[in-house]
Coordinates of C-alpha atoms in Angstrom, one line a residue:
M1 CA 57.4 160.3 -29.1
E2 CA 58.5 156.6 -29.6
E3 CA 59.3 155.4 -33.1
D4 CA 57.3 152.5 -34.6
E5 CA 59.7 149.7 -35.2
S6 CA 57.4 148.0 -37.7
T7 CA 57.7 150.9 -40.1
T8 CA 61.3 152.1 -39.5
P9 CA 63.8 150.1 -41.5
K10 CA 67.0 149.0 -39.8
K11 CA 69.8 148.4 -42.2
K12 CA 72.1 147.4 -39.4
T13 CA 70.0 144.4 -38.6
D14 CA 70.0 143.4 -42.3
S15 CA 73.7 143.7 -42.5
Q16 CA 74.1 141.5 -39.5
L17 CA 72.2 138.8 -41.3
N18 CA 74.6 139.2 -44.2
L19 CA 71.9 139.1 -46.9
P20 CA 72.5 139.8 -50.5
P21 CA 71.4 143.3 -51.6
S22 CA 68.6 141.8 -53.8
M23 CA 67.1 140.2 -50.7
N24 CA 67.2 143.2 -48.4
R25 CA 63.7 144.0 -47.1
P26 CA 64.1 147.0 -44.8
T27 CA 60.4 147.2 -44.0
V28 CA 60.3 144.2 -41.6
S29 CA 62.9 143.6 -38.9
L30 CA 63.8 140.2 -37.2
E31 CA 62.6 141.4 -33.8
S32 CA 59.3 142.4 -35.4
R33 CA 58.9 138.9 -36.8
I34 CA 59.6 137.3 -33.5
N35 CA 57.1 139.6 -31.8
R36 CA 54.5 138.6 -34.3
L37 CA 55.2 134.9 -33.8
I38 CA 54.9 135.4 -30.0
D39 CA 51.7 137.4 -30.3
S40 CA 50.1 135.0 -32.8
N41 CA 50.6 132.2 -30.4
H42 CA 48.7 134.1 -27.7
Y43 CA 45.6 135.2 -29.5
H44 CA 44.3 132.1 -31.3
S45 CA 40.8 130.9 -30.5
P46 CA 40.9 128.3 -27.7
S47 CA 38.1 126.2 -29.3
K48 CA 39.4 126.2 -32.8
P49 CA 42.0 123.5 -33.6
I50 CA 45.3 124.5 -35.0
Y51 CA 46.5 122.6 -38.1
S52 CA 50.2 122.4 -38.7
D53 CA 52.1 122.3 -42.0
R54 CA 51.5 119.0 -43.7
F55 CA 55.3 118.3 -43.9
I56 CA 56.5 119.7 -40.6
P57 CA 55.3 118.2 -37.3
S58 CA 53.7 120.5 -34.8
R59 CA 56.1 121.3 -32.0
S60 CA 53.6 122.6 -29.5
G61 CA 52.8 119.0 -28.5
S62 CA 56.4 118.0 -28.5
N63 CA 58.8 117.6 -25.5
F64 CA 62.2 118.4 -26.8
A65 CA 63.5 118.7 -23.2
L66 CA 63.1 114.9 -23.0
F67 CA 66.0 114.6 -25.4
D68 CA 68.0 117.7 -24.1
L69 CA 67.1 119.7 -27.3
A70 CA 67.0 123.5 -27.3
S71 CA 68.3 123.6 -23.7
S72 CA 69.7 126.9 -22.6
S73 CA 73.2 127.3 -21.0
P74 CA 73.5 128.4 -17.4
K75 CA 74.2 132.0 -16.6
K76 CA 77.6 133.2 -15.9
D77 CA 78.0 136.1 -13.4
G78 CA 74.3 136.9 -13.8
K79 CA 74.6 137.1 -17.6
E80 CA 73.9 134.7 -20.4
D81 CA 76.6 133.9 -22.9
G82 CA 76.0 134.4 -26.6
A83 CA 75.1 130.8 -27.4
G84 CA 72.7 130.7 -24.5
S85 CA 71.0 134.0 -25.5
Y86 CA 70.6 132.8 -29.1
A87 CA 69.2 129.4 -27.9
S88 CA 66.8 131.2 -25.5
L89 CA 65.7 133.6 -28.2
L90 CA 65.2 130.8 -30.8
K91 CA 63.3 128.8 -28.3
T92 CA 61.0 131.7 -27.6
A93 CA 60.5 132.4 -31.3
L94 CA 59.7 128.8 -32.1
F95 CA 57.6 127.8 -29.1
G96 CA 56.4 131.0 -27.6
P97 CA 56.9 132.1 -24.0
V98 CA 55.2 128.9 -22.7
T99 CA 57.9 126.2 -22.5
P100 CA 57.2 122.6 -23.7
E101 CA 57.2 121.4 -20.1
K102 CA 54.4 123.8 -19.2
S103 CA 52.6 123.1 -22.4
D104 CA 52.6 119.4 -21.6
V105 CA 50.7 120.1 -18.4
V106 CA 48.2 122.5 -20.0
N107 CA 47.5 120.3 -23.0
G108 CA 47.4 117.1 -21.0
F109 CA 50.4 115.6 -22.7
S110 CA 52.8 113.2 -21.0
P111 CA 56.3 112.2 -22.1
S112 CA 55.0 108.7 -22.8
R113 CA 52.8 110.1 -25.7
N114 CA 54.0 110.7 -29.2
I115 CA 56.9 113.2 -29.5
F116 CA 55.7 114.6 -32.8
R117 CA 52.0 115.2 -33.6
F118 CA 50.6 116.4 -37.0
K119 CA 47.5 117.9 -35.4
T120 CA 47.6 120.0 -32.2
E121 CA 44.8 119.3 -29.8
T122 CA 42.9 122.3 -28.7
Q123 CA 43.9 123.7 -25.3
R124 CA 41.6 122.8 -22.5
S125 CA 41.2 124.0 -19.0
L126 CA 43.2 122.4 -16.2
N127 CA 40.0 121.4 -14.3
L128 CA 39.1 119.0 -17.1
Y129 CA 42.0 116.7 -16.0
P130 CA 42.0 114.5 -13.0
P131 CA 44.3 115.3 -10.1
F132 CA 47.7 113.8 -9.9
G133 CA 47.7 110.2 -8.6
S134 CA 44.3 109.5 -10.0
D135 CA 43.8 106.1 -11.7
V136 CA 41.6 107.7 -14.4
V137 CA 43.4 108.1 -17.7
T138 CA 42.3 110.9 -20.0
G139 CA 40.6 109.6 -23.2
V140 CA 40.4 106.0 -21.8
S141 CA 37.1 104.8 -20.3
P142 CA 37.7 103.0 -17.0
S143 CA 36.9 99.3 -16.9
P144 CA 33.7 98.6 -15.0
A145 CA 34.2 97.5 -11.4
K146 CA 33.7 93.8 -10.8
S147 CA 30.4 93.4 -9.0
P148 CA 30.3 91.1 -6.0
R149 CA 29.2 87.6 -6.5
K150 CA 25.5 87.1 -5.8
I151 CA 24.7 84.4 -3.3
L152 CA 21.1 83.2 -3.0
R153 CA 19.8 83.9 0.5
S154 CA 17.4 81.0 0.5
P155 CA 18.1 77.2 0.2
Y156 CA 17.4 75.6 -3.2
K157 CA 16.2 72.4 -1.5
V158 CA 14.9 71.4 2.0
L159 CA 14.7 67.8 3.3
D160 CA 12.9 66.8 6.4
A161 CA 15.1 64.7 8.6
P162 CA 13.1 63.3 11.5
A163 CA 15.1 62.3 14.6
L164 CA 18.1 64.4 13.6
Q165 CA 19.7 64.9 17.0
D166 CA 20.4 68.3 18.5
D167 CA 23.8 67.3 20.0
F168 CA 26.8 69.6 19.6
Y169 CA 29.3 66.8 20.0
L170 CA 28.0 64.6 17.1
N171 CA 28.8 64.6 13.4
L172 CA 25.8 63.1 11.6
V173 CA 26.1 64.4 8.0
D174 CA 28.7 63.8 5.3
W175 CA 28.7 64.2 1.4
S176 CA 30.6 61.7 -0.7
A177 CA 32.7 62.0 -3.8
Q178 CA 30.0 60.0 -5.6
N179 CA 27.5 62.8 -4.8
V180 CA 25.6 60.8 -2.1
L181 CA 24.6 62.3 1.2
A182 CA 24.8 60.1 4.3
V183 CA 22.7 61.1 7.3
G184 CA 22.4 59.5 10.7
L185 CA 18.8 59.6 12.0
G186 CA 18.4 58.0 15.4
N187 CA 19.6 54.4 15.1
C188 CA 19.5 54.4 11.3
V189 CA 21.7 55.7 8.4
Y190 CA 20.1 56.9 5.2
L191 CA 21.7 57.7 1.9
W192 CA 20.3 60.4 -0.4
N193 CA 21.5 60.5 -4.0
A194 CA 21.8 64.1 -5.1
C195 CA 21.6 63.2 -8.8
S196 CA 18.5 61.1 -8.7
S197 CA 17.0 62.2 -5.3
N198 CA 16.6 58.5 -4.4
V199 CA 16.7 57.6 -0.7
T200 CA 18.2 54.4 0.6
K201 CA 18.1 53.0 4.1
L202 CA 21.7 51.7 4.6
C203 CA 21.4 50.2 8.1
D204 CA 19.5 50.0 11.4
L205 CA 21.6 49.6 14.5
G206 CA 18.7 48.5 16.7
V207 CA 17.0 50.0 19.7
D208 CA 20.0 49.7 22.0
E209 CA 22.3 51.8 19.8
S210 CA 22.3 55.1 18.0
V211 CA 24.4 56.7 15.3
C212 CA 26.9 59.2 16.6
S213 CA 29.0 60.0 13.5
V214 CA 29.3 59.2 9.8
G215 CA 32.3 59.6 7.5
W216 CA 32.9 58.7 3.8
A217 CA 36.1 57.2 2.6
L218 CA 37.9 59.4 -0.1
R219 CA 36.5 57.4 -3.1
G220 CA 33.0 57.5 -1.7
T221 CA 32.4 53.7 -1.9
H222 CA 32.7 52.9 1.8
L223 CA 31.1 54.6 4.8
A224 CA 32.3 54.5 8.4
I225 CA 29.7 54.7 11.2
G226 CA 30.5 55.6 14.8
T227 CA 28.1 54.2 17.4
S228 CA 27.0 55.0 20.9
S229 CA 28.5 51.8 22.2
G230 CA 32.0 52.7 21.0
T231 CA 32.3 50.5 17.9
V232 CA 33.1 51.7 14.4
Q233 CA 31.4 49.9 11.5
I234 CA 32.6 49.9 7.8
W235 CA 30.0 49.6 5.1
D236 CA 30.1 48.9 1.4
V237 CA 27.4 51.2 0.2
L238 CA 27.3 49.7 -3.3
R239 CA 26.3 46.3 -1.9
C240 CA 24.7 47.7 1.3
N241 CA 26.8 45.3 3.2
R242 CA 28.7 45.7 6.5
I243 CA 32.2 44.4 5.9
R244 CA 33.8 45.1 9.3
T245 CA 33.2 46.2 12.9
M246 CA 36.1 47.6 14.9
E247 CA 36.3 48.0 18.7
G248 CA 38.6 49.9 21.0
H249 CA 36.6 52.7 22.5
R250 CA 34.7 52.4 25.7
L251 CA 32.2 55.2 25.0
R252 CA 30.5 56.8 22.0
V253 CA 32.4 57.7 18.9
G254 CA 31.4 61.2 17.8
A255 CA 34.1 62.1 15.3
L256 CA 35.6 60.3 12.3
A257 CA 38.3 61.3 9.7
W258 CA 39.7 59.4 6.8
S259 CA 43.3 59.6 5.4
S260 CA 43.6 57.2 2.5
S261 CA 43.3 53.7 4.1
V262 CA 43.7 55.1 7.7
L263 CA 40.6 55.9 9.7
S264 CA 40.8 58.0 12.8
S265 CA 38.1 57.9 15.4
G266 CA 37.5 60.2 18.4
S267 CA 35.5 59.2 21.4
R268 CA 34.0 60.5 24.6
D269 CA 36.7 58.3 26.4
K270 CA 39.2 61.1 25.5
S271 CA 41.2 59.0 23.1
I272 CA 41.8 58.9 19.3
L273 CA 42.4 55.6 17.6
Q274 CA 44.2 55.2 14.3
R275 CA 42.8 52.3 12.3
D276 CA 44.4 50.8 9.2
I277 CA 41.6 48.9 7.5
R278 CA 44.1 46.8 5.5
T279 CA 45.3 45.1 8.7
Q280 CA 43.4 42.7 11.0
E281 CA 44.0 44.8 14.1
D282 CA 41.2 47.1 15.3
H283 CA 43.7 49.9 15.7
V284 CA 47.4 50.5 15.1
S285 CA 48.0 53.3 17.5
K286 CA 46.2 55.3 20.3
L287 CA 46.6 59.1 20.6
K288 CA 46.2 60.6 24.1
G289 CA 46.3 64.2 25.1
H290 CA 42.7 65.5 25.5
K291 CA 41.1 65.7 28.9
S292 CA 37.5 65.5 27.6
E293 CA 35.4 64.2 24.7
I294 CA 36.8 64.5 21.2
C295 CA 34.3 66.3 19.1
G296 CA 36.3 67.4 16.0
L297 CA 38.8 65.5 13.7
K298 CA 40.3 66.6 10.4
W299 CA 43.2 65.3 8.3
S300 CA 45.2 67.9 6.3
F301 CA 45.0 67.6 2.5
D302 CA 48.5 66.1 2.2
N303 CA 47.5 63.5 4.9
R304 CA 50.5 64.5 7.0
E305 CA 48.8 66.2 9.9
L306 CA 45.7 65.4 12.0
A307 CA 43.9 68.2 13.9
S308 CA 41.7 67.3 16.8
G309 CA 39.4 69.4 19.0
G310 CA 37.9 68.5 22.3
N311 CA 35.5 69.6 25.0
D312 CA 38.5 70.6 27.0
N313 CA 38.8 73.7 24.8
K314 CA 42.0 72.4 23.3
L315 CA 43.1 72.2 19.7
F316 CA 45.9 69.6 19.0
V317 CA 47.9 68.8 15.9
W318 CA 49.4 65.3 15.4
N319 CA 51.7 63.9 12.7
Q320 CA 51.5 60.5 11.1
H321 CA 53.6 58.7 13.7
S322 CA 53.1 60.6 16.9
T323 CA 51.2 59.4 19.9
Q324 CA 51.5 62.8 21.6
P325 CA 50.4 66.1 20.0
V326 CA 53.2 67.9 18.3
L327 CA 51.3 71.3 18.5
R328 CA 49.0 72.4 21.3
Y329 CA 46.7 75.4 21.0
C330 CA 44.9 76.5 24.1
E331 CA 43.5 80.0 23.2
H332 CA 39.8 78.9 22.8
A333 CA 37.5 79.4 25.7
A334 CA 35.0 76.7 24.8
A335 CA 34.7 73.3 23.1
V336 CA 36.5 73.1 19.7
K337 CA 34.3 71.2 17.2
A338 CA 34.8 73.3 14.1
I339 CA 38.1 72.4 12.4
A340 CA 39.1 73.0 8.7
W341 CA 42.3 72.8 6.8
S342 CA 42.8 75.2 3.9
P343 CA 43.2 73.6 0.5
H344 CA 44.9 76.7 -0.8
H345 CA 47.7 77.3 1.8
H346 CA 49.9 74.6 3.2
G347 CA 49.6 74.4 7.0
L348 CA 46.8 76.9 7.3
L349 CA 44.3 75.7 9.9
A350 CA 41.0 77.3 11.0
S351 CA 39.2 76.4 14.2
G352 CA 36.0 77.6 16.0
G353 CA 35.0 77.7 19.6
G354 CA 31.7 77.1 21.3
T355 CA 29.2 79.3 23.1
A356 CA 31.7 80.8 25.7
D357 CA 34.3 81.5 22.9
R358 CA 32.4 82.3 19.7
C359 CA 35.7 83.0 17.8
I360 CA 37.2 81.7 14.6
R361 CA 41.0 81.4 14.8
F362 CA 43.6 80.8 12.2
W363 CA 46.9 79.0 12.7
N364 CA 50.0 78.4 10.7
T365 CA 51.1 74.9 11.7
T366 CA 54.3 75.1 9.7
T367 CA 55.6 78.0 11.7
N368 CA 53.5 77.3 14.8
T369 CA 52.0 80.7 14.9
H370 CA 48.6 82.2 15.7
L371 CA 47.6 84.3 12.7
S372 CA 44.3 86.0 13.5
C373 CA 41.1 85.8 15.4
I374 CA 37.6 87.1 14.7
D375 CA 34.6 87.2 17.1
T376 CA 31.5 85.9 15.4
N377 CA 29.2 86.7 18.3
S378 CA 27.7 83.3 18.1
Q379 CA 28.6 79.7 18.9
V380 CA 30.8 78.2 16.1
C381 CA 29.6 74.7 15.2
N382 CA 31.3 74.0 11.8
L383 CA 33.9 75.3 9.4
V384 CA 34.6 74.3 5.8
W385 CA 36.8 75.8 3.1
S386 CA 35.9 76.2 -0.6
K387 CA 38.2 74.3 -2.8
N388 CA 37.4 76.6 -5.7
V389 CA 38.1 80.1 -4.2
N390 CA 39.8 81.4 -1.0
E391 CA 36.6 81.5 1.0
L392 CA 35.1 79.5 3.9
V393 CA 31.7 78.9 5.5
S394 CA 30.9 78.8 9.2
T395 CA 27.7 77.6 10.8
H396 CA 26.5 78.8 14.2
G397 CA 24.3 78.0 17.1
Y398 CA 23.4 80.2 20.1
S399 CA 22.2 82.7 19.6
Q400 CA 21.7 83.5 15.9
N401 CA 21.7 80.1 14.2
Q402 CA 23.1 81.6 11.1
I403 CA 25.4 80.5 8.2
I404 CA 28.1 82.9 7.1
V405 CA 30.2 83.0 4.0
W406 CA 33.6 84.6 4.6
K407 CA 36.3 86.0 2.3
Y408 CA 39.8 85.1 3.4
P409 CA 42.1 86.7 4.6
T410 CA 40.1 89.9 5.0
M411 CA 37.3 87.9 6.7
S412 CA 34.7 90.1 5.2
K413 CA 31.2 88.7 5.1
L414 CA 30.0 87.8 1.6
A415 CA 26.6 86.5 2.8
T416 CA 24.7 85.6 5.9
L417 CA 22.1 82.9 5.5
T418 CA 19.2 82.2 7.8
G419 CA 16.4 79.7 7.9
H420 CA 17.2 77.2 10.6
T421 CA 15.4 77.6 13.9
Y422 CA 17.8 75.5 15.9
R423 CA 21.6 75.4 16.1
V424 CA 23.2 74.6 12.8
L425 CA 25.2 71.6 14.1
Y426 CA 26.0 69.8 10.8
L427 CA 27.7 70.9 7.6
A428 CA 29.0 69.1 4.5
V429 CA 30.1 70.4 1.0
S430 CA 29.2 68.9 -2.4
P431 CA 31.9 67.1 -4.4
D432 CA 32.0 69.9 -7.0
G433 CA 32.6 72.4 -4.2
Q434 CA 29.7 74.7 -5.1
A435 CA 26.9 73.7 -2.7
I436 CA 26.7 73.0 1.0
V437 CA 24.1 71.1 3.1
T438 CA 23.4 72.2 6.7
G439 CA 21.5 70.3 9.4
A440 CA 20.0 71.4 12.6
G441 CA 17.9 70.3 15.6
D442 CA 14.8 71.6 13.8
E443 CA 15.0 68.3 11.9
T444 CA 15.7 69.8 8.5
L445 CA 18.5 69.6 5.9
R446 CA 18.9 72.7 3.8
F447 CA 20.9 72.9 0.6
W448 CA 22.6 76.2 -0.4
N449 CA 24.5 77.4 -3.4
V450 CA 27.4 79.5 -1.9
F451 CA 30.6 78.9 -3.9
P452 CA 31.4 79.5 -7.6
S453 CA 32.3 76.7 -10.0
P454 CA 36.1 76.0 -10.5
K455 CA 35.9 76.8 -14.2
S456 CA 34.0 80.1 -14.0
Q457 CA 34.4 81.7 -10.6
S458 CA 32.6 84.9 -11.7
R459 CA 29.5 83.1 -12.8
E460 CA 26.9 82.4 -10.2
S461 CA 26.4 78.7 -9.6
E462 CA 23.0 77.5 -10.8
I463 CA 23.2 73.8 -9.7
G464 CA 19.9 73.0 -8.1
A465 CA 18.5 76.5 -8.4
L466 CA 15.4 75.2 -10.0
S467 CA 14.9 72.3 -7.5
F468 CA 12.9 74.3 -5.0
G469 CA 10.7 72.1 -2.9
R470 CA 10.6 70.2 0.4
T471 CA 10.7 66.4 0.7
T472 CA 11.7 63.9 3.3
I473 CA 14.9 61.9 3.6
R474 CA 13.1 58.8 4.8

């Protein structure tokens, strides 16, 4: 029959502690006290919090191993030395059989939390904690996910535009820095003030000529008009006065692009003329390279590179002084009218192909590399970047006649806008960069809010949201 250690005194143990005779208590041994400490640590209620002494921090929530405290010595020949045995026994007596490392996992503590805690948290089950690698932090509510920006699927304004031509190679709509929209209708040019909604007839070319392109100067005070006879007219819109007529092309001028005081014009005669309006000459240089009509022209934002697209399915890039293209891109399988330079990345150029191509391609003109390509499944008529966010808009013709807002560089669709019944051949962006206007052969101009404002990109633009209605531009 085994002897109960709790009731049998062991003077040998007391003598090992070297206690004075007056303090000898033979009724309780050291081993019995350690067992009680261990047992008491195992049988407390899991739901009842454990309060520690007011002056001594609780060690169950501490990670002494982080500072190499109470570490045991390695075994020698399968046995522990005296110091290691004492440290191991003391560690078991103080912390129980569960080591602080394991306790950290059970209680959800991490080394980054407080080393000493005056109140021990109640033990909780492991399934209450997220798996390793989760972004959820215990005790911290996750921030709400940012909801995608809402883009209205209907235009906030519609203008009737009688005689707006259904011609892929023309560019008949442009929006000035003064918030005035210029539209070529037949042989006339009309100005629509977006602030006052006033309509002004700028000019009438006569029955023998028609408007093929319009383009605002950067300040928005002068307008260039390309005609079917091959001439280019410069108008002072404040005085409604024609100040100059420049020749040089043999056929219609369907594309115009401004760079400070230099005006570039592209024609059906396959040439591009560089015109400096400060000089008396009609043009200062002639760019040759395309084998068919020029239908797209765009200067980069730093005015160093000119991109041109033609009906020969080619995309060329010219510098300020070249008469031959410095870069040639031949990957498109149809006419290249849609051209847009990114205002966010230097040298990033986007281009779109016609019905047989249907692709939007991205180029790095700095490194002369083709970056990516996406098939839109529809004729690409126009492209324009947002100056406020890294997004762009494309308009399409056959066969869906849609408008798409893209997020770059993922090219995920933010919105698809419909409403036009003909090809969406014309596109311009407002001076604040929030709204766009689209024109089609259905003889309508539709205004859409698609981009956020530069000051508050997360807030939905409300410009013109209450201006629903349909009027005529002439």
